[in-house]
Coordinates of C-alpha atoms and ligand atoms in Angstrom, one line a residue:
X1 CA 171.8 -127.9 151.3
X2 CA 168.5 -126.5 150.7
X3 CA 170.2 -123.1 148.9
X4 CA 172.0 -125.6 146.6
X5 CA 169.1 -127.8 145.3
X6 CA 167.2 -124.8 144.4
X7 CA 169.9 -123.3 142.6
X8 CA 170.0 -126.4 140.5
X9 CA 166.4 -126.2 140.1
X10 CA 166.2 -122.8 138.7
X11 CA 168.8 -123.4 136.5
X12 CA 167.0 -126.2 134.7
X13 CA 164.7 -125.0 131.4
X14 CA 161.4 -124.9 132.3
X15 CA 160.0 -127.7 130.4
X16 CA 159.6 -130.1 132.8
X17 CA 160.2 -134.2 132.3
X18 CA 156.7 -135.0 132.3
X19 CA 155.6 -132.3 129.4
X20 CA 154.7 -134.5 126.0
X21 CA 156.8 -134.2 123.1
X22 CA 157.7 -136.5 120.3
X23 CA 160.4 -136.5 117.6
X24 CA 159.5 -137.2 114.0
X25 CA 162.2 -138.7 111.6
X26 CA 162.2 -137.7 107.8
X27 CA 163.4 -140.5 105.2
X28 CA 163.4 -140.0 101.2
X29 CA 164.4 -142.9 99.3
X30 CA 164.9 -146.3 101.4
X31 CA 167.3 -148.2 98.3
X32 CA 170.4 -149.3 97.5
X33 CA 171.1 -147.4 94.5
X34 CA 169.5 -144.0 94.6
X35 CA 171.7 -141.1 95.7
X36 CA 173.5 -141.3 99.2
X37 CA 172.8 -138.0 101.0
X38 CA 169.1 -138.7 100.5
X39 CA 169.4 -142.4 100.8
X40 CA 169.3 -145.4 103.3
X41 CA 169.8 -149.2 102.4
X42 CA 166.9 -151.3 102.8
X43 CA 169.1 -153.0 105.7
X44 CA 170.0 -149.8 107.2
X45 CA 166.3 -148.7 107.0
X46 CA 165.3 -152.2 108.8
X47 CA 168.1 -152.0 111.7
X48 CA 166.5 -148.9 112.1
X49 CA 163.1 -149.6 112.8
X50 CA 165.1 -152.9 114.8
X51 CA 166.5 -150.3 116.8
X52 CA 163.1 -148.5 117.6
X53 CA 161.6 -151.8 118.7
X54 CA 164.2 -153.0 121.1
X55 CA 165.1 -149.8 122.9
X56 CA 161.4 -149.3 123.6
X57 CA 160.5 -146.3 121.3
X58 CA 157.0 -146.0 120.7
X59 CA 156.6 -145.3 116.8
X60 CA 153.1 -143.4 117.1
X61 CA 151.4 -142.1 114.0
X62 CA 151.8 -138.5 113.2
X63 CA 147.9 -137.9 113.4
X64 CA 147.9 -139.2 117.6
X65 CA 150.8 -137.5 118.2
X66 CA 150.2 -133.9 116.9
X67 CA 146.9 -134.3 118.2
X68 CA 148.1 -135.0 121.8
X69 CA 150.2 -132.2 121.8
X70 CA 147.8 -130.0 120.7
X71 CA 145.1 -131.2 123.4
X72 CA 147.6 -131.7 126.2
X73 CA 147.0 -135.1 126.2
X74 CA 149.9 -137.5 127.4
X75 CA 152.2 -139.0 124.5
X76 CA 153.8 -142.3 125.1
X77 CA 157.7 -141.4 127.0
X78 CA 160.3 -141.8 123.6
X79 CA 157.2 -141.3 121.3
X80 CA 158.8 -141.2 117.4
X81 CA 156.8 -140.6 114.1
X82 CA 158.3 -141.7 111.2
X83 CA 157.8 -139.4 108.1
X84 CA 159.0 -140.2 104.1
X85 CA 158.9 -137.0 101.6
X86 CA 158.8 -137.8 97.9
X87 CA 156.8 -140.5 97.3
X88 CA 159.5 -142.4 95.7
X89 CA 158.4 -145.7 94.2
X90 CA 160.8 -147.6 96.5
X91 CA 159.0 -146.6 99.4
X92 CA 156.3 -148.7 98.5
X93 CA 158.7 -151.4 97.3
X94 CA 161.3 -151.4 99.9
X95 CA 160.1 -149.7 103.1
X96 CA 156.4 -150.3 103.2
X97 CA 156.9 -154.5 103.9
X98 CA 159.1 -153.8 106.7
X99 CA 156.8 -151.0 108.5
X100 CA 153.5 -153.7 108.1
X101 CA 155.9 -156.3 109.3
X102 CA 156.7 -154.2 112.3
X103 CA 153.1 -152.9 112.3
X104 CA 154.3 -148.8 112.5
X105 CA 152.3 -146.2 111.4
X106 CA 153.9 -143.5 109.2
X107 CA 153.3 -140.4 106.9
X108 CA 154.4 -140.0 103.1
X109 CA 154.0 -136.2 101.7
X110 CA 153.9 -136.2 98.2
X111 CA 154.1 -133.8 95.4
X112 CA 151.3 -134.5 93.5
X113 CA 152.6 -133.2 89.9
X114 CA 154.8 -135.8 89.8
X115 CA 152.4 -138.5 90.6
X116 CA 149.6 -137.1 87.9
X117 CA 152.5 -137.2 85.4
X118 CA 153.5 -140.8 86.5
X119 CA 156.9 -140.1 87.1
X120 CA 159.7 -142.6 86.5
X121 CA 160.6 -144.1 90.0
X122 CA 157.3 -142.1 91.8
X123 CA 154.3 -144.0 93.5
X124 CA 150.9 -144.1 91.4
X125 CA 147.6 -142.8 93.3
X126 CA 147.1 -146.5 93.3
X127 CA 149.8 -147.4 95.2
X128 CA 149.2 -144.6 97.6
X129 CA 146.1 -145.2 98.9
X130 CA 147.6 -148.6 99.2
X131 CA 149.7 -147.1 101.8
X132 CA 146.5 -145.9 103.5
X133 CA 144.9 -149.1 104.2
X134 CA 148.3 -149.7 106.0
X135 CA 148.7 -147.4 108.7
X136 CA 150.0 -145.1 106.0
X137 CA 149.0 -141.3 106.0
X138 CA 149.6 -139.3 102.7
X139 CA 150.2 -135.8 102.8
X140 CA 150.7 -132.3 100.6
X141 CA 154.5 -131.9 100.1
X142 CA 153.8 -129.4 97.2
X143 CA 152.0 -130.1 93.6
X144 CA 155.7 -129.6 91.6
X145 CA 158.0 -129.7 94.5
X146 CA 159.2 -126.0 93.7
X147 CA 161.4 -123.9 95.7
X148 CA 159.3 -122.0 97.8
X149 CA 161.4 -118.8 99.0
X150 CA 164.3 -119.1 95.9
X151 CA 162.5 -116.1 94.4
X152 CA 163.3 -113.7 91.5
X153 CA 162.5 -110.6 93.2
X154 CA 161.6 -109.3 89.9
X155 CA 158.3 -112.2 89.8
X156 CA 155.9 -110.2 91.3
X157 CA 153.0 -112.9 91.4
X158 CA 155.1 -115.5 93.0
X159 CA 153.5 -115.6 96.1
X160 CA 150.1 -115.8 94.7
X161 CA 151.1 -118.9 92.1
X162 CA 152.7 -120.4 94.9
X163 CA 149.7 -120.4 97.2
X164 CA 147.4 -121.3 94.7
X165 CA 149.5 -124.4 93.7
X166 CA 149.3 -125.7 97.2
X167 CA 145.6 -125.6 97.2
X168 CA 145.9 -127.0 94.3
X169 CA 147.8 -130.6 95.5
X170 CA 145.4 -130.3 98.5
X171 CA 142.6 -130.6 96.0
X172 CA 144.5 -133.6 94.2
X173 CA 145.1 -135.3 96.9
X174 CA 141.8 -135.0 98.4
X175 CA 140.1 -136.1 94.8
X176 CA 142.1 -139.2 94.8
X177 CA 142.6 -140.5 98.4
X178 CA 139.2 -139.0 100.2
X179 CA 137.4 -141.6 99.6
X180 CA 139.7 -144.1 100.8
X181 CA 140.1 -142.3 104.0
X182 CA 136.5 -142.2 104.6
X183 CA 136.4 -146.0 104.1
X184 CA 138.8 -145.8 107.4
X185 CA 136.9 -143.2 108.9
X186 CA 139.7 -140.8 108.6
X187 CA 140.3 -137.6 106.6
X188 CA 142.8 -136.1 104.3
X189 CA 145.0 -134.2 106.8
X190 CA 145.8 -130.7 106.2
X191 CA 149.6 -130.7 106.7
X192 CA 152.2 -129.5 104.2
X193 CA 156.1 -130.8 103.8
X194 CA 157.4 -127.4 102.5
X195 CA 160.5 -128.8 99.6
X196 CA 164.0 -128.9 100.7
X197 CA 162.4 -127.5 104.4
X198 CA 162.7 -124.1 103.5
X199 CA 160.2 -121.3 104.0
X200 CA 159.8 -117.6 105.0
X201 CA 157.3 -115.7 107.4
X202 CA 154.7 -114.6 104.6
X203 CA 154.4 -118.4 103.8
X204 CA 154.4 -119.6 107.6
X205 CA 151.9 -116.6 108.1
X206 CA 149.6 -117.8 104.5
X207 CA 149.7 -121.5 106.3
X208 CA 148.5 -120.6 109.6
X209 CA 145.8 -118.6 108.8
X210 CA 144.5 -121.4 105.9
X211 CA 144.9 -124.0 108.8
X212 CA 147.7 -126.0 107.6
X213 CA 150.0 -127.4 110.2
X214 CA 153.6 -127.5 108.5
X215 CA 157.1 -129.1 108.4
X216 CA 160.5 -128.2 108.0
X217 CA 163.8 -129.9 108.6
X218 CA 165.6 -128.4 110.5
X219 CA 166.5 -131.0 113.5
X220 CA 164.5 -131.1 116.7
X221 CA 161.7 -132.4 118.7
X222 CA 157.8 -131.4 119.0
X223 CA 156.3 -130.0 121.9
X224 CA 153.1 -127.7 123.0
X225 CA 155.8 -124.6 122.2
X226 CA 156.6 -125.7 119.2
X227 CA 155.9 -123.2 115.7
X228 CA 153.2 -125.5 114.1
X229 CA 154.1 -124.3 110.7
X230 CA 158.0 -124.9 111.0
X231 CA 157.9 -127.8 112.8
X232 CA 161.1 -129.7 112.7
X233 CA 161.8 -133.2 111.9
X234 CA 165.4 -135.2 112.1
X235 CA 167.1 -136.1 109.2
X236 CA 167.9 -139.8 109.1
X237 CA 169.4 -140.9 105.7
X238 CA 172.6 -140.4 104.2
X239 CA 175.3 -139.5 107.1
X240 CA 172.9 -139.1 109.4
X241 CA 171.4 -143.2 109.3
X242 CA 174.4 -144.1 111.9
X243 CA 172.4 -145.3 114.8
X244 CA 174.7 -144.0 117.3
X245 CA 173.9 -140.4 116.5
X246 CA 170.5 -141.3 115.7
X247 CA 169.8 -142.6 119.6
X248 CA 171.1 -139.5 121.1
X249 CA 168.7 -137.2 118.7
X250 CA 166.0 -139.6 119.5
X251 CA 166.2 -139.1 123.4
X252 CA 166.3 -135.6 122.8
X253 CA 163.7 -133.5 124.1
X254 CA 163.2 -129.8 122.4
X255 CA 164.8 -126.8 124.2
X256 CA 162.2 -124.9 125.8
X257 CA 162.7 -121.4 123.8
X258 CA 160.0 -119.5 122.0
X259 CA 159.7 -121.1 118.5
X260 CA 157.2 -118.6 116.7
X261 CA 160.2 -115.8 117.3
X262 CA 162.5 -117.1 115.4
X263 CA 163.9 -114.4 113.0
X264 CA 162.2 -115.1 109.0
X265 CA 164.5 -117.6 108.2
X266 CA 165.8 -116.2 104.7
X267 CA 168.5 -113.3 104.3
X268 CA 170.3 -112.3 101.1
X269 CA 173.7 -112.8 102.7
X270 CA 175.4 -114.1 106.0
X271 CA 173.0 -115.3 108.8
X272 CA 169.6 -113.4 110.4
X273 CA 169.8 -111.8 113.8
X274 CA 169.4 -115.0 115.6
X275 CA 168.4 -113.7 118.9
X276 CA 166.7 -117.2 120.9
X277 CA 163.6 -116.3 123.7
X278 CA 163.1 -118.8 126.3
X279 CA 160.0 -119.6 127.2
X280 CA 160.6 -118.7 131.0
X281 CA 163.6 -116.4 131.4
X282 CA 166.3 -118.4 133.3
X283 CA 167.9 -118.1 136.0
X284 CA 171.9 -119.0 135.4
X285 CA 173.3 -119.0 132.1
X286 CA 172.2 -122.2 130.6
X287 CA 175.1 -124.3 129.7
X288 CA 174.1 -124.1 125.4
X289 CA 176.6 -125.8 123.0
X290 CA 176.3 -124.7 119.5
X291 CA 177.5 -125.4 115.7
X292 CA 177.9 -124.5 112.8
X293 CA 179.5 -126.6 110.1
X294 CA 180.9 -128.1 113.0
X295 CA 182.4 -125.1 114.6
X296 CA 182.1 -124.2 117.9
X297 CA 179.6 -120.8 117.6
X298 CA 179.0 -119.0 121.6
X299 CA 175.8 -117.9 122.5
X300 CA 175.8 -114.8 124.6
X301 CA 173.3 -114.6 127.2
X302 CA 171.3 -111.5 127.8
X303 CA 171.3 -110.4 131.6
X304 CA 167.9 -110.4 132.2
X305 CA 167.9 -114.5 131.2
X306 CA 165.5 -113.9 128.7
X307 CA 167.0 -114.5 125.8
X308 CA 170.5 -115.9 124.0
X309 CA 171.9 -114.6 120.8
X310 CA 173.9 -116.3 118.2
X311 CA 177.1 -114.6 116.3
X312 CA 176.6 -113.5 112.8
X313 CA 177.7 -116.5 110.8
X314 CA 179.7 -115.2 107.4
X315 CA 178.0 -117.6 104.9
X316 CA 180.1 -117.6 101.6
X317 CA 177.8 -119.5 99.5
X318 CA 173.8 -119.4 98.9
X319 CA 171.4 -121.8 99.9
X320 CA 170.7 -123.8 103.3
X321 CA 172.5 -123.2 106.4
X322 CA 172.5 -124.6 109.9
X323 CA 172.8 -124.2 113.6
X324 CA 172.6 -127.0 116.0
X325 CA 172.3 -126.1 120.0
X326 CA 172.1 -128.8 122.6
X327 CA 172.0 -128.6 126.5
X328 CA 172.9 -131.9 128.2
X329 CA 169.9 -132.7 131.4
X330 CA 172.3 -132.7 134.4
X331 CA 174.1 -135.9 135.2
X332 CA 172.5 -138.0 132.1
X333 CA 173.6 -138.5 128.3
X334 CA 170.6 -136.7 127.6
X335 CA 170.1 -133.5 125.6
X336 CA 168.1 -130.7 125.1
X337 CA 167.7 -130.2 121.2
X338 CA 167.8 -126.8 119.1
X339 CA 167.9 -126.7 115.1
X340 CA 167.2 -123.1 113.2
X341 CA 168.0 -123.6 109.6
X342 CA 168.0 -120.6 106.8
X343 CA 168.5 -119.8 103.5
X344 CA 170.9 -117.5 101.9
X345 CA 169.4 -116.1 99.3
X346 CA 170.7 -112.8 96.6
Ligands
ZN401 ZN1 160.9 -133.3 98.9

């Protein structure tokens, strides 16, 4: 009997049930008319944050909950932050009543270009440090909302406009909402949304050493392991709003591999050499399920339990591509979550 139970224990990932962790849900538009993939209904968005309340998730602001991970301070159990990119004007209208009604903090990052330019459909500076005096934290998603890594090879300064134009909607945002955050003793986070969620190593590497903790999304939960400037968030508009799906991502807890190793995820054709590095090398071959596109794609496990690589996916089209790998908690409808997202790029 003994022999058995610590076989079962050495086969389980190493992050244990008590480790902190959260998972951070990213919304763009909450209407009825704007376009579906990046769209939920205002009643969809409400049974939502109905569905948070009355299955006992703890919707913590993004500020406590990064900052308990970083500390190693305990998170609430089913801790969720709730995360908007865009600044769309219905935000403000739609979504912003029903998170003071439900009193939930959340984060809004905002390209600031198209909030100095007043955008049709885009919040004013008015109506974001609104949002601040209600639990609301506004972020740097970007001052035009370019394509970071879409890059004409040929563009030689690329890099260099491209850093300097994130400085530059820090500084925006900082001119505009500092002194409203100072009013609530609070300060301007440095945090950047990178557009679309896609990035590359040099910009990672730029972030890290300014001090900017950053998000992508790809799917996936945040831990102490996590890659602070790729930090995933689920998606939870368009097809994936059904609450069904929704649940099991939310009681997901992030498979316990070595984030920061993950191959630069950009490549001018096909997929990267996704080779996976646990944290701890496991014992048994862990019992991974992974998709692409919603194929089955098998992981082969190195012999030394150190590691897991994925096939080479043959990608006939540029742009975003997706691998999801989850590993169920023994006897439980619970899952381990794993997301790595690049881009195809000539
Ligand atoms: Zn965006």
């Amino acid at each position: 009997m003994r022999v058995v139970l610590i076989t079962l224990v050495l086969m389980l990932p190493t992050m244990s049930m008590s480790d902190s962790y959260f998972n951070a849900l990213v919304y763009h538009h909450v209407a009825d008319n704007t376009p579906p993939s990046t769209s939920i209904s205002v009643a969809q968005f409400e049974n939502h944050l109905r569905f948070l309340k009355e299955n006992d998730f703890k919707v913590v602001s993004l500020d406590e909950a990064l900052n308990a991970i970083q500390n190693g301070t305990k998170l609430p159990e089913k801790a969720v932050a709730i995360t908007f990119d865009d600044a769309f004007e219905n935000i403000y209208q739609n979504a912003l009543p029903l998170l003071i009604e439900y009193d939930y903090p959340f984060t809004v990052f905002t390209a600031t270009d198209s909030v100095d330019r007043q955008f049709k459909d885009m919040m004013s500076w008015d109506q974001l440090r609104d949002l601040l005096k209600h639990k609301g934290t506004v972020a740097n998603h970007s001052r035009f909302h370019e394509y970071m890594v879409r890059v004409d090879k040929n563009d030689k300064s690329h890099f260099q406009t491209l850093t300097k134009n994130i400085q530059f909607a820090q500084n925006r945002l900082q001119e505009e909402l500092a002194e409203t955050y100072s009013k609530q003793k609070r300060e301007l986070p440095k945090w950047m949304a990178y557009p679309y969620g896609e990035y590359n190593n040099q910009l990672k590497n730029w972030l890290k050493q300014e001090n900017y903790i950053a998000f992508g999304q790809q799917s996936g939960g945040i831990f102490s392991g996590s890659d602070f400037q790729a930090l995933p968030r689920f998606p939870a508009a368009g097809i994936y709003s059904n609450l069904k799906t929704l649940k099991t991502k939310l009681e997901s807890r992030p498979l316990p591999v070595n984030y920061s190793l993950l191959p630069n995820p950009v490549t001018s054709k096909n997929s990267p050499d996704i080779t996976v590095y646990w944290q701890q090398a496991r014992q048994a071959a862990p019992s991974l399920n992974c998709f692409y596109n919603g194929e089955v794609v098998t992981p082969k496990h190195s012999d030394d339990g150190k590691s897991f690589q994925l096939p080479m996916i043959k990608t006939n089209q540029t742009g975003r591509h997706r691998i999801n790998c989850t590993e169920r908690f023994p006897s439980t409808n619970r899952y381990y979550w794993f997301s790595y997202q690049w881009l195809v790029w000539p």
